[in-house]
PDB file of C-alpha atoms in Angstrom:
ATOM      1  CA  UNK A   1       0.015   0.058   0.023  1.00 45.00           C
ATOM      2  CA  UNK A   2       1.373   3.358  -1.112  1.00 48.00           C
ATOM      3  CA  UNK A   3       2.248   5.817   1.815  1.00 47.00           C
ATOM      4  CA  UNK A   4       2.050   8.754  -0.714  1.00 48.00           C
ATOM      5  CA  UNK A   5      -0.531  11.203  -0.093  1.00 49.00           C
ATOM      6  CA  UNK A   6      -1.579  13.365  -3.077  1.00 49.00           C
ATOM      7  CA  UNK A   7      -3.434  16.859  -2.028  1.00 50.00           C
ATOM      8  CA  UNK A   8      -5.790  18.014  -4.457  1.00 49.00           C
ATOM      9  CA  UNK A   9      -4.861  21.496  -4.629  1.00 48.00           C
ATOM     10  CA  UNK A  10      -6.236  23.698  -7.276  1.00 50.00           C
ATOM     11  CA  UNK A  11      -3.339  25.442  -9.107  1.00 49.00           C
ATOM     12  CA  UNK A  12      -3.807  29.305  -9.167  1.00 53.00           C
ATOM     13  CA  UNK A  13      -5.297  30.517 -12.190  1.00 53.00           C
ATOM     14  CA  UNK A  14      -3.560  33.606 -13.721  1.00 54.00           C
ATOM     15  CA  UNK A  15      -5.946  36.231 -15.013  1.00 56.00           C
ATOM     16  CA  UNK A  16      -6.515  36.352 -18.950  1.00 54.00           C
ATOM     17  CA  UNK A  17      -3.918  38.586 -20.406  1.00 51.00           C
ATOM     18  CA  UNK A  18      -5.449  41.965 -21.576  1.00 54.00           C
ATOM     19  CA  UNK A  19      -5.267  42.251 -25.326  1.00 54.00           C
ATOM     20  CA  UNK A  20      -2.495  44.652 -26.628  1.00 57.00           C
ATOM     21  CA  UNK A  21      -3.882  48.301 -27.530  1.00 64.00           C
ATOM     22  CA  UNK A  22      -3.915  48.888 -31.010  1.00 62.00           C
ATOM     23  CA  UNK A  23      -2.050  52.348 -31.673  1.00 65.00           C
ATOM     24  CA  UNK A  24      -3.929  53.013 -34.681  1.00 67.00           C
ATOM     25  CA  UNK A  25      -7.191  53.059 -33.227  1.00 70.00           C
ATOM     26  CA  UNK A  26      -8.873  56.396 -32.752  1.00 68.00           C
ATOM     27  CA  UNK A  27      -8.064  57.883 -29.397  1.00 70.00           C
ATOM     28  CA  UNK A  28     -10.757  58.775 -26.954  1.00 71.00           C
ATOM     29  CA  UNK A  29     -11.966  62.193 -26.257  1.00 76.00           C
ATOM     30  CA  UNK A  30      -9.949  63.762 -23.372  1.00 77.00           C
ATOM     31  CA  UNK A  31     -11.774  64.826 -20.256  1.00 78.00           C
ATOM     32  CA  UNK A  32     -12.825  68.404 -20.091  1.00 83.00           C
ATOM     33  CA  UNK A  33     -10.376  69.314 -17.295  1.00 86.00           C
ATOM     34  CA  UNK A  34      -7.452  68.677 -19.590  1.00 83.00           C
ATOM     35  CA  UNK A  35      -8.876  71.090 -22.243  1.00 85.00           C
ATOM     36  CA  UNK A  36      -8.677  74.018 -19.960  1.00 89.00           C
ATOM     37  CA  UNK A  37      -4.881  74.715 -19.701  1.00 90.00           C
ATOM     38  CA  UNK A  38      -4.613  75.515 -23.359  1.00 92.00           C
ATOM     39  CA  UNK A  39      -7.300  78.081 -23.280  1.00 92.00           C
ATOM     40  CA  UNK A  40      -5.842  79.612 -20.183  1.00 93.00           C
ATOM     41  CA  UNK A  41      -2.324  79.752 -21.809  1.00 92.00           C
ATOM     42  CA  UNK A  42      -3.573  81.293 -25.028  1.00 93.00           C
ATOM     43  CA  UNK A  43      -5.327  84.029 -23.161  1.00 93.00           C
ATOM     44  CA  UNK A  44      -2.135  84.604 -20.971  1.00 94.00           C
ATOM     45  CA  UNK A  45       0.089  84.805 -23.912  1.00 94.00           C
ATOM     46  CA  UNK A  46      -2.259  87.196 -25.543  1.00 93.00           C
ATOM     47  CA  UNK A  47      -2.375  89.585 -22.728  1.00 92.00           C
ATOM     48  CA  UNK A  48       1.243  89.342 -22.146  1.00 91.00           C
ATOM     49  CA  UNK A  49       2.378  90.115 -25.684  1.00 91.00           C
ATOM     50  CA  UNK A  50      -0.073  93.143 -25.751  1.00 90.00           C
ATOM     51  CA  UNK A  51       0.809  94.691 -22.225  1.00 90.00           C
ATOM     52  CA  UNK A  52       4.295  93.500 -22.054  1.00 85.00           C
ATOM     53  CA  UNK A  53       5.148  95.517 -25.505  1.00 82.00           C
ATOM     54  CA  UNK A  54       4.446  98.605 -23.329  1.00 84.00           C
ATOM     55  CA  UNK A  55       7.273  97.842 -20.730  1.00 80.00           C
ATOM     56  CA  UNK A  56      10.934  98.419 -21.265  1.00 83.00           C
ATOM     57  CA  UNK A  57      12.235  96.322 -24.078  1.00 82.00           C
ATOM     58  CA  UNK A  58      14.649  94.353 -21.827  1.00 85.00           C
ATOM     59  CA  UNK A  59      11.889  93.189 -19.540  1.00 88.00           C
ATOM     60  CA  UNK A  60       9.694  92.178 -22.528  1.00 88.00           C
ATOM     61  CA  UNK A  61      12.419  90.236 -23.892  1.00 87.00           C
ATOM     62  CA  UNK A  62      13.042  88.416 -20.709  1.00 89.00           C
ATOM     63  CA  UNK A  63       9.363  87.503 -20.642  1.00 91.00           C
ATOM     64  CA  UNK A  64       9.350  86.215 -24.306  1.00 91.00           C
ATOM     65  CA  UNK A  65      12.547  84.439 -23.269  1.00 90.00           C
ATOM     66  CA  UNK A  66      10.598  82.494 -20.866  1.00 91.00           C
ATOM     67  CA  UNK A  67       8.093  81.598 -23.576  1.00 92.00           C
ATOM     68  CA  UNK A  68      10.934  80.491 -25.910  1.00 92.00           C
ATOM     69  CA  UNK A  69      12.373  78.034 -23.141  1.00 92.00           C
ATOM     70  CA  UNK A  70       8.851  76.573 -22.642  1.00 92.00           C
ATOM     71  CA  UNK A  71       8.386  76.115 -26.441  1.00 92.00           C
ATOM     72  CA  UNK A  72      11.625  74.461 -26.781  1.00 91.00           C
ATOM     73  CA  UNK A  73      11.276  71.957 -23.871  1.00 91.00           C
ATOM     74  CA  UNK A  74       7.721  70.980 -24.939  1.00 91.00           C
ATOM     75  CA  UNK A  75       8.489  70.571 -28.549  1.00 89.00           C
ATOM     76  CA  UNK A  76      11.477  68.274 -27.873  1.00 88.00           C
ATOM     77  CA  UNK A  77       9.608  66.332 -25.224  1.00 88.00           C
ATOM     78  CA  UNK A  78       6.712  65.975 -27.787  1.00 85.00           C
ATOM     79  CA  UNK A  79       8.990  64.890 -30.769  1.00 83.00           C
ATOM     80  CA  UNK A  80      10.851  62.355 -28.348  1.00 80.00           C
ATOM     81  CA  UNK A  81      14.499  63.461 -29.167  1.00 75.00           C
ATOM     82  CA  UNK A  82      16.978  60.705 -28.372  1.00 76.00           C
ATOM     83  CA  UNK A  83      19.322  63.380 -26.845  1.00 77.00           C
ATOM     84  CA  UNK A  84      17.042  66.159 -25.603  1.00 80.00           C
ATOM     85  CA  UNK A  85      19.677  68.479 -24.203  1.00 84.00           C
ATOM     86  CA  UNK A  86      21.514  69.732 -27.170  1.00 81.00           C
ATOM     87  CA  UNK A  87      18.491  70.960 -29.125  1.00 84.00           C
ATOM     88  CA  UNK A  88      16.845  72.523 -26.141  1.00 88.00           C
ATOM     89  CA  UNK A  89      20.134  74.338 -25.371  1.00 88.00           C
ATOM     90  CA  UNK A  90      20.701  75.361 -28.818  1.00 87.00           C
ATOM     91  CA  UNK A  91      17.092  76.505 -29.343  1.00 89.00           C
ATOM     92  CA  UNK A  92      17.125  78.610 -26.001  1.00 90.00           C
ATOM     93  CA  UNK A  93      20.611  80.319 -26.694  1.00 91.00           C
ATOM     94  CA  UNK A  94      19.416  81.100 -30.193  1.00 90.00           C
ATOM     95  CA  UNK A  95      16.043  82.473 -29.100  1.00 89.00           C
ATOM     96  CA  UNK A  96      17.844  84.802 -26.428  1.00 90.00           C
ATOM     97  CA  UNK A  97      20.102  85.946 -29.039  1.00 89.00           C
ATOM     98  CA  UNK A  98      17.391  86.720 -31.361  1.00 89.00           C
ATOM     99  CA  UNK A  99      15.716  88.393 -28.586  1.00 87.00           C
ATOM    100  CA  UNK A 100      18.860  90.544 -27.861  1.00 88.00           C
ATOM    101  CA  UNK A 101      19.336  91.404 -31.544  1.00 87.00           C
ATOM    102  CA  UNK A 102      15.478  92.434 -31.564  1.00 86.00           C
ATOM    103  CA  UNK A 103      15.992  95.016 -28.734  1.00 86.00           C
ATOM    104  CA  UNK A 104      19.172  96.422 -29.807  1.00 85.00           C
ATOM    105  CA  UNK A 105      19.760  96.269 -33.664  1.00 83.00           C
ATOM    106  CA  UNK A 106      19.091  99.557 -35.487  1.00 83.00           C
ATOM    107  CA  UNK A 107      17.207  99.810 -37.877  1.00 83.00           C
ATOM    108  CA  UNK A 108      14.599  97.517 -36.844  1.00 78.00           C
ATOM    109  CA  UNK A 109      14.576  94.578 -39.133  1.00 79.00           C
ATOM    110  CA  UNK A 110      14.099  90.848 -39.315  1.00 82.00           C
ATOM    111  CA  UNK A 111      17.142  90.532 -41.444  1.00 86.00           C
ATOM    112  CA  UNK A 112      19.666  90.160 -38.509  1.00 87.00           C
ATOM    113  CA  UNK A 113      17.355  87.743 -36.773  1.00 87.00           C
ATOM    114  CA  UNK A 114      17.189  85.396 -39.879  1.00 88.00           C
ATOM    115  CA  UNK A 115      20.890  85.734 -40.271  1.00 88.00           C
ATOM    116  CA  UNK A 116      21.108  84.543 -36.592  1.00 88.00           C
ATOM    117  CA  UNK A 117      18.839  81.734 -37.646  1.00 88.00           C
ATOM    118  CA  UNK A 118      21.052  80.527 -40.435  1.00 89.00           C
ATOM    119  CA  UNK A 119      23.846  80.485 -38.166  1.00 88.00           C
ATOM    120  CA  UNK A 120      21.984  78.412 -35.625  1.00 86.00           C
ATOM    121  CA  UNK A 121      21.260  75.846 -38.246  1.00 87.00           C
ATOM    122  CA  UNK A 122      24.949  75.507 -38.750  1.00 87.00           C
ATOM    123  CA  UNK A 123      25.666  75.207 -35.165  1.00 83.00           C
ATOM    124  CA  UNK A 124      22.938  72.488 -34.948  1.00 82.00           C
ATOM    125  CA  UNK A 125      24.492  70.423 -37.618  1.00 83.00           C
ATOM    126  CA  UNK A 126      27.805  70.621 -35.994  1.00 82.00           C
ATOM    127  CA  UNK A 127      26.559  69.671 -32.753  1.00 76.00           C
ATOM    128  CA  UNK A 128      24.656  66.552 -33.874  1.00 74.00           C
ATOM    129  CA  UNK A 129      28.005  65.331 -35.762  1.00 77.00           C
ATOM    130  CA  UNK A 130      29.980  65.595 -32.651  1.00 75.00           C
ATOM    131  CA  UNK A 131      27.271  63.536 -30.931  1.00 70.00           C
ATOM    132  CA  UNK A 132      28.691  59.854 -30.065  1.00 68.00           C
ATOM    133  CA  UNK A 133      25.362  58.210 -30.591  1.00 63.00           C
ATOM    134  CA  UNK A 134      24.415  59.149 -34.341  1.00 62.00           C
ATOM    135  CA  UNK A 135      21.476  56.859 -34.488  1.00 64.00           C
ATOM    136  CA  UNK A 136      18.341  58.716 -35.991  1.00 68.00           C
ATOM    137  CA  UNK A 137      20.568  61.768 -37.069  1.00 74.00           C
ATOM    138  CA  UNK A 138      18.166  63.048 -39.550  1.00 75.00           C
ATOM    139  CA  UNK A 139      15.393  63.157 -36.959  1.00 76.00           C
ATOM    140  CA  UNK A 140      17.634  64.586 -34.402  1.00 79.00           C
ATOM    141  CA  UNK A 141      18.408  67.439 -36.866  1.00 83.00           C
ATOM    142  CA  UNK A 142      14.859  68.054 -37.730  1.00 82.00           C
ATOM    143  CA  UNK A 143      13.930  68.189 -34.161  1.00 84.00           C
ATOM    144  CA  UNK A 144      16.620  70.635 -33.310  1.00 84.00           C
ATOM    145  CA  UNK A 145      15.639  72.921 -36.212  1.00 87.00           C
ATOM    146  CA  UNK A 146      11.996  72.905 -35.201  1.00 87.00           C
ATOM    147  CA  UNK A 147      13.023  74.139 -31.840  1.00 88.00           C
ATOM    148  CA  UNK A 148      15.316  76.745 -33.078  1.00 90.00           C
ATOM    149  CA  UNK A 149      12.650  78.107 -35.518  1.00 90.00           C
ATOM    150  CA  UNK A 150       9.997  78.239 -32.962  1.00 89.00           C
ATOM    151  CA  UNK A 151      12.201  80.045 -30.465  1.00 90.00           C
ATOM    152  CA  UNK A 152      13.268  82.635 -32.879  1.00 91.00           C
ATOM    153  CA  UNK A 153       9.794  83.366 -34.000  1.00 90.00           C
ATOM    154  CA  UNK A 154       8.981  84.941 -30.665  1.00 92.00           C
ATOM    155  CA  UNK A 155      11.546  87.491 -31.121  1.00 90.00           C
ATOM    156  CA  UNK A 156       9.439  89.095 -33.938  1.00 89.00           C
ATOM    157  CA  UNK A 157       7.147  90.438 -31.242  1.00 91.00           C
ATOM    158  CA  UNK A 158       9.997  92.355 -29.888  1.00 90.00           C
ATOM    159  CA  UNK A 159      11.209  93.861 -32.972  1.00 87.00           C
ATOM    160  CA  UNK A 160       7.563  94.728 -34.006  1.00 87.00           C
ATOM    161  CA  UNK A 161       7.154  96.710 -30.706  1.00 84.00           C
ATOM    162  CA  UNK A 162       9.842  99.179 -31.729  1.00 82.00           C
ATOM    163  CA  UNK A 163       8.326 100.143 -34.890  1.00 79.00           C
ATOM    164  CA  UNK A 164       6.688 103.543 -34.380  1.00 73.00           C
ATOM    165  CA  UNK A 165       3.293 102.807 -36.264  1.00 69.00           C
ATOM    166  CA  UNK A 166       3.239  99.141 -35.848  1.00 70.00           C
ATOM    167  CA  UNK A 167       2.200  98.451 -32.320  1.00 77.00           C
ATOM    168  CA  UNK A 168      -1.376  99.089 -32.677  1.00 82.00           C
ATOM    169  CA  UNK A 169      -1.560  96.804 -35.745  1.00 84.00           C
ATOM    170  CA  UNK A 170       0.432  93.943 -33.738  1.00 87.00           C
ATOM    171  CA  UNK A 171      -2.124  94.357 -31.134  1.00 89.00           C
ATOM    172  CA  UNK A 172      -4.957  93.743 -33.481  1.00 90.00           C
ATOM    173  CA  UNK A 173      -3.039  90.821 -34.935  1.00 90.00           C
ATOM    174  CA  UNK A 174      -2.254  89.309 -31.612  1.00 92.00           C
ATOM    175  CA  UNK A 175      -5.878  89.558 -30.564  1.00 92.00           C
ATOM    176  CA  UNK A 176      -7.021  87.811 -33.653  1.00 93.00           C
ATOM    177  CA  UNK A 177      -4.519  84.810 -32.860  1.00 94.00           C
ATOM    178  CA  UNK A 178      -5.510  84.632 -29.152  1.00 94.00           C
ATOM    179  CA  UNK A 179      -9.186  84.890 -30.069  1.00 94.00           C
ATOM    180  CA  UNK A 180      -9.034  82.170 -32.711  1.00 94.00           C
ATOM    181  CA  UNK A 181      -7.185  79.895 -30.459  1.00 94.00           C
ATOM    182  CA  UNK A 182      -9.349  80.368 -27.535  1.00 94.00           C
ATOM    183  CA  UNK A 183     -12.542  80.103 -29.455  1.00 94.00           C
ATOM    184  CA  UNK A 184     -11.483  76.952 -31.244  1.00 92.00           C
ATOM    185  CA  UNK A 185     -10.470  75.143 -28.135  1.00 92.00           C
ATOM    186  CA  UNK A 186     -13.640  76.391 -26.162  1.00 92.00           C
ATOM    187  CA  UNK A 187     -15.798  75.021 -29.151  1.00 92.00           C
ATOM    188  CA  UNK A 188     -13.951  71.671 -28.872  1.00 88.00           C
ATOM    189  CA  UNK A 189     -15.282  71.443 -25.187  1.00 88.00           C
ATOM    190  CA  UNK A 190     -18.666  71.857 -26.374  1.00 86.00           C
ATOM    191  CA  UNK A 191     -18.754  70.363 -29.870  1.00 85.00           C
ATOM    192  CA  UNK A 192     -15.852  67.558 -30.192  1.00 82.00           C
ATOM    193  CA  UNK A 193     -17.483  65.871 -33.187  1.00 84.00           C
ATOM    194  CA  UNK A 194     -16.937  65.685 -35.925  1.00 87.00           C
ATOM    195  CA  UNK A 195     -13.380  65.409 -35.660  1.00 82.00           C
ATOM    196  CA  UNK A 196     -10.927  67.087 -38.148  1.00 83.00           C
ATOM    197  CA  UNK A 197      -9.402  63.747 -38.313  1.00 79.00           C
ATOM    198  CA  UNK A 198     -10.142  60.284 -36.645  1.00 83.00           C
ATOM    199  CA  UNK A 199      -6.825  60.208 -35.200  1.00 83.00           C
ATOM    200  CA  UNK A 200      -7.010  63.887 -33.792  1.00 82.00           C
ATOM    201  CA  UNK A 201      -9.336  64.882 -31.083  1.00 84.00           C
ATOM    202  CA  UNK A 202     -10.119  68.249 -32.396  1.00 86.00           C
ATOM    203  CA  UNK A 203     -13.250  69.344 -33.695  1.00 86.00           C
ATOM    204  CA  UNK A 204     -13.929  70.463 -37.255  1.00 88.00           C
ATOM    205  CA  UNK A 205     -16.424  73.109 -35.833  1.00 91.00           C
ATOM    206  CA  UNK A 206     -14.048  74.552 -33.414  1.00 90.00           C
ATOM    207  CA  UNK A 207     -11.291  75.064 -36.293  1.00 92.00           C
ATOM    208  CA  UNK A 208     -13.765  76.879 -38.507  1.00 92.00           C
ATOM    209  CA  UNK A 209     -15.466  79.110 -35.874  1.00 92.00           C
ATOM    210  CA  UNK A 210     -12.144  79.931 -34.289  1.00 93.00           C
ATOM    211  CA  UNK A 211     -10.788  81.612 -37.561  1.00 93.00           C
ATOM    212  CA  UNK A 212     -14.090  83.353 -37.854  1.00 93.00           C
ATOM    213  CA  UNK A 213     -14.045  84.635 -34.295  1.00 93.00           C
ATOM    214  CA  UNK A 214     -10.310  85.774 -34.867  1.00 93.00           C
ATOM    215  CA  UNK A 215     -11.277  87.562 -37.827  1.00 92.00           C
ATOM    216  CA  UNK A 216     -14.194  89.361 -36.062  1.00 91.00           C
ATOM    217  CA  UNK A 217     -11.894  90.192 -33.211  1.00 91.00           C
ATOM    218  CA  UNK A 218      -9.248  91.816 -35.473  1.00 90.00           C
ATOM    219  CA  UNK A 219     -12.067  93.904 -37.484  1.00 88.00           C
ATOM    220  CA  UNK A 220     -13.399  95.142 -34.010  1.00 88.00           C
ATOM    221  CA  UNK A 221     -10.079  96.001 -32.874  1.00 86.00           C
ATOM    222  CA  UNK A 222      -9.522  98.003 -36.282  1.00 84.00           C
ATOM    223  CA  UNK A 223     -12.363 100.267 -35.174  1.00 85.00           C
ATOM    224  CA  UNK A 224     -11.438 100.900 -31.727  1.00 84.00           C
ATOM    225  CA  UNK A 225      -7.818 101.047 -32.001  1.00 79.00           C
ATOM    226  CA  UNK A 226      -6.146 103.944 -33.881  1.00 77.00           C
ATOM    227  CA  UNK A 227      -3.700 102.779 -36.821  1.00 72.00           C
ATOM    228  CA  UNK A 228      -5.081  99.866 -38.998  1.00 79.00           C
ATOM    229  CA  UNK A 229      -8.518 100.453 -40.735  1.00 81.00           C
ATOM    230  CA  UNK A 230     -11.068  97.914 -40.129  1.00 83.00           C
ATOM    231  CA  UNK A 231     -10.916  96.321 -43.608  1.00 86.00           C
ATOM    232  CA  UNK A 232      -7.033  95.886 -43.464  1.00 85.00           C
ATOM    233  CA  UNK A 233      -7.388  94.734 -39.872  1.00 86.00           C
ATOM    234  CA  UNK A 234     -10.037  92.096 -40.786  1.00 88.00           C
ATOM    235  CA  UNK A 235      -8.217  90.864 -43.818  1.00 89.00           C
ATOM    236  CA  UNK A 236      -4.850  90.599 -41.742  1.00 89.00           C
ATOM    237  CA  UNK A 237      -6.544  89.240 -38.855  1.00 89.00           C
ATOM    238  CA  UNK A 238      -8.166  86.351 -41.035  1.00 92.00           C
ATOM    239  CA  UNK A 239      -4.696  85.429 -42.195  1.00 93.00           C
ATOM    240  CA  UNK A 240      -3.135  85.687 -38.724  1.00 93.00           C
ATOM    241  CA  UNK A 241      -6.014  83.466 -37.201  1.00 93.00           C
ATOM    242  CA  UNK A 242      -5.761  80.992 -40.054  1.00 94.00           C
ATOM    243  CA  UNK A 243      -1.957  80.577 -39.358  1.00 93.00           C
ATOM    244  CA  UNK A 244      -2.477  80.458 -35.481  1.00 93.00           C
ATOM    245  CA  UNK A 245      -5.287  77.832 -35.524  1.00 94.00           C
ATOM    246  CA  UNK A 246      -3.499  75.485 -37.986  1.00 93.00           C
ATOM    247  CA  UNK A 247      -0.255  75.852 -35.998  1.00 92.00           C
ATOM    248  CA  UNK A 248      -1.972  74.856 -32.839  1.00 91.00           C
ATOM    249  CA  UNK A 249      -3.814  72.122 -34.625  1.00 91.00           C
ATOM    250  CA  UNK A 250      -0.286  70.693 -35.757  1.00 89.00           C
ATOM    251  CA  UNK A 251       0.600  70.142 -32.371  1.00 87.00           C
ATOM    252  CA  UNK A 252      -2.366  67.705 -32.061  1.00 86.00           C
ATOM    253  CA  UNK A 253      -1.139  65.909 -35.228  1.00 88.00           C
ATOM    254  CA  UNK A 254       2.340  65.566 -33.661  1.00 84.00           C
ATOM    255  CA  UNK A 255       0.727  63.704 -30.753  1.00 85.00           C
ATOM    256  CA  UNK A 256      -1.201  61.547 -33.182  1.00 83.00           C
ATOM    257  CA  UNK A 257       1.935  60.533 -35.150  1.00 82.00           C
ATOM    258  CA  UNK A 258       3.810  59.603 -32.039  1.00 80.00           C
ATOM    259  CA  UNK A 259       0.959  57.518 -30.727  1.00 82.00           C
ATOM    260  CA  UNK A 260       0.676  55.858 -34.056  1.00 81.00           C
ATOM    261  CA  UNK A 261       4.207  54.981 -34.122  1.00 75.00           C
ATOM    262  CA  UNK A 262       3.755  52.976 -30.891  1.00 73.00           C
ATOM    263  CA  UNK A 263       5.855  55.539 -28.914  1.00 72.00           C
ATOM    264  CA  UNK A 264       3.025  56.373 -26.646  1.00 73.00           C
ATOM    265  CA  UNK A 265       1.875  59.849 -25.855  1.00 74.00           C
ATOM    266  CA  UNK A 266       3.625  62.692 -23.999  1.00 76.00           C
ATOM    267  CA  UNK A 267       2.390  63.999 -20.718  1.00 81.00           C
ATOM    268  CA  UNK A 268      -1.098  65.556 -21.333  1.00 82.00           C
ATOM    269  CA  UNK A 269       0.047  68.988 -20.006  1.00 86.00           C
ATOM    270  CA  UNK A 270       2.750  69.012 -22.478  1.00 84.00           C
ATOM    271  CA  UNK A 271       0.336  68.016 -25.509  1.00 84.00           C
ATOM    272  CA  UNK A 272      -2.121  70.647 -24.269  1.00 85.00           C
ATOM    273  CA  UNK A 273       0.529  73.684 -23.964  1.00 90.00           C
ATOM    274  CA  UNK A 274       2.382  73.010 -26.778  1.00 90.00           C
ATOM    275  CA  UNK A 275      -0.376  73.884 -29.397  1.00 89.00           C
ATOM    276  CA  UNK A 276      -0.556  77.698 -28.235  1.00 93.00           C
ATOM    277  CA  UNK A 277       3.111  78.000 -27.867  1.00 94.00           C
ATOM    278  CA  UNK A 278       3.746  76.723 -31.268  1.00 92.00           C
ATOM    279  CA  UNK A 279       0.906  78.925 -32.643  1.00 93.00           C
ATOM    280  CA  UNK A 280       2.262  82.226 -31.267  1.00 94.00           C
ATOM    281  CA  UNK A 281       5.734  81.325 -32.150  1.00 93.00           C
ATOM    282  CA  UNK A 282       5.054  80.586 -35.834  1.00 92.00           C
ATOM    283  CA  UNK A 283       2.521  83.345 -36.239  1.00 92.00           C
ATOM    284  CA  UNK A 284       5.161  85.923 -35.066  1.00 90.00           C
ATOM    285  CA  UNK A 285       6.882  86.395 -38.357  1.00 90.00           C
ATOM    286  CA  UNK A 286       3.486  86.619 -40.212  1.00 91.00           C
ATOM    287  CA  UNK A 287       2.161  89.098 -37.742  1.00 90.00           C
ATOM    288  CA  UNK A 288       5.430  91.197 -38.121  1.00 88.00           C
ATOM    289  CA  UNK A 289       5.034  91.184 -41.842  1.00 87.00           C
ATOM    290  CA  UNK A 290       1.376  92.077 -41.933  1.00 85.00           C
ATOM    291  CA  UNK A 291       1.715  94.742 -39.323  1.00 82.00           C
ATOM    292  CA  UNK A 292       4.807  96.622 -40.783  1.00 78.00           C
ATOM    293  CA  UNK A 293       3.943  96.264 -44.523  1.00 75.00           C
ATOM    294  CA  UNK A 294       0.111  95.945 -44.833  1.00 70.00           C
ATOM    295  CA  UNK A 295      -2.175  96.785 -41.919  1.00 60.00           C
ATOM    296  CA  UNK A 296      -0.560 100.220 -41.113  1.00 58.00           C
ATOM    297  CA  UNK A 297       0.074 101.006 -44.911  1.00 52.00           C
TER     298      UNK A 297
END
């Protein structure tokens, strides 16, 4: 007779593995509280660019330098640079240099800022070539140059504030950009569908209504402010609002591209704040040209 005893003990059953998440599936609509920070930031940047231009130029440049640093960090974070420090450092230093040029260069012009941008491109290439890890070299160069262009774009507001008749036109254009972004983001909270793209959680109604609101704000500013006439202000505001809304939307496309590539998503606050920062940065040169050569003509 066998002395062995066999205990009938049920083996622990592991829970079924969750199916992998398909990154190509359309993302869910973000909660309302995540949609508020971009609206607040756009309103703050609008007020800061208008009110700050009435301060001493150096203080104005310092405030814009903070925006340049935030944009460089957020953009490099979103684009997932392999070596994030070099592109951020080059972008911030170039942005601060462009701000200093915009404050002190006489006569006021974008040409020295453009020359500084060209020098920064060369510096970006040199820095990347001396990196030990040269994997994804083309991507690193693209990320660095995008950060540099965005940082330099903010310097346009400093240069424009020094032109005698241009500040009222700048106020009009900045109001158009800020109103367009705030309106587009606010409409997204109420009417998120239909989406502009199934992979991008931005509503089509918000984009269209935002551009219309920005144009209306510029036209009204042309009536209230001395400088641009309402017609020129409305036409210039339409162009600025369109550029601002599309640049703001491009940040959402960057987020979608990163998610579809299987790289996950950046922190939700970075995703939200990058849009307004990118919009005002890339709209800066457009606002300068319209304000200096069209709206005050």
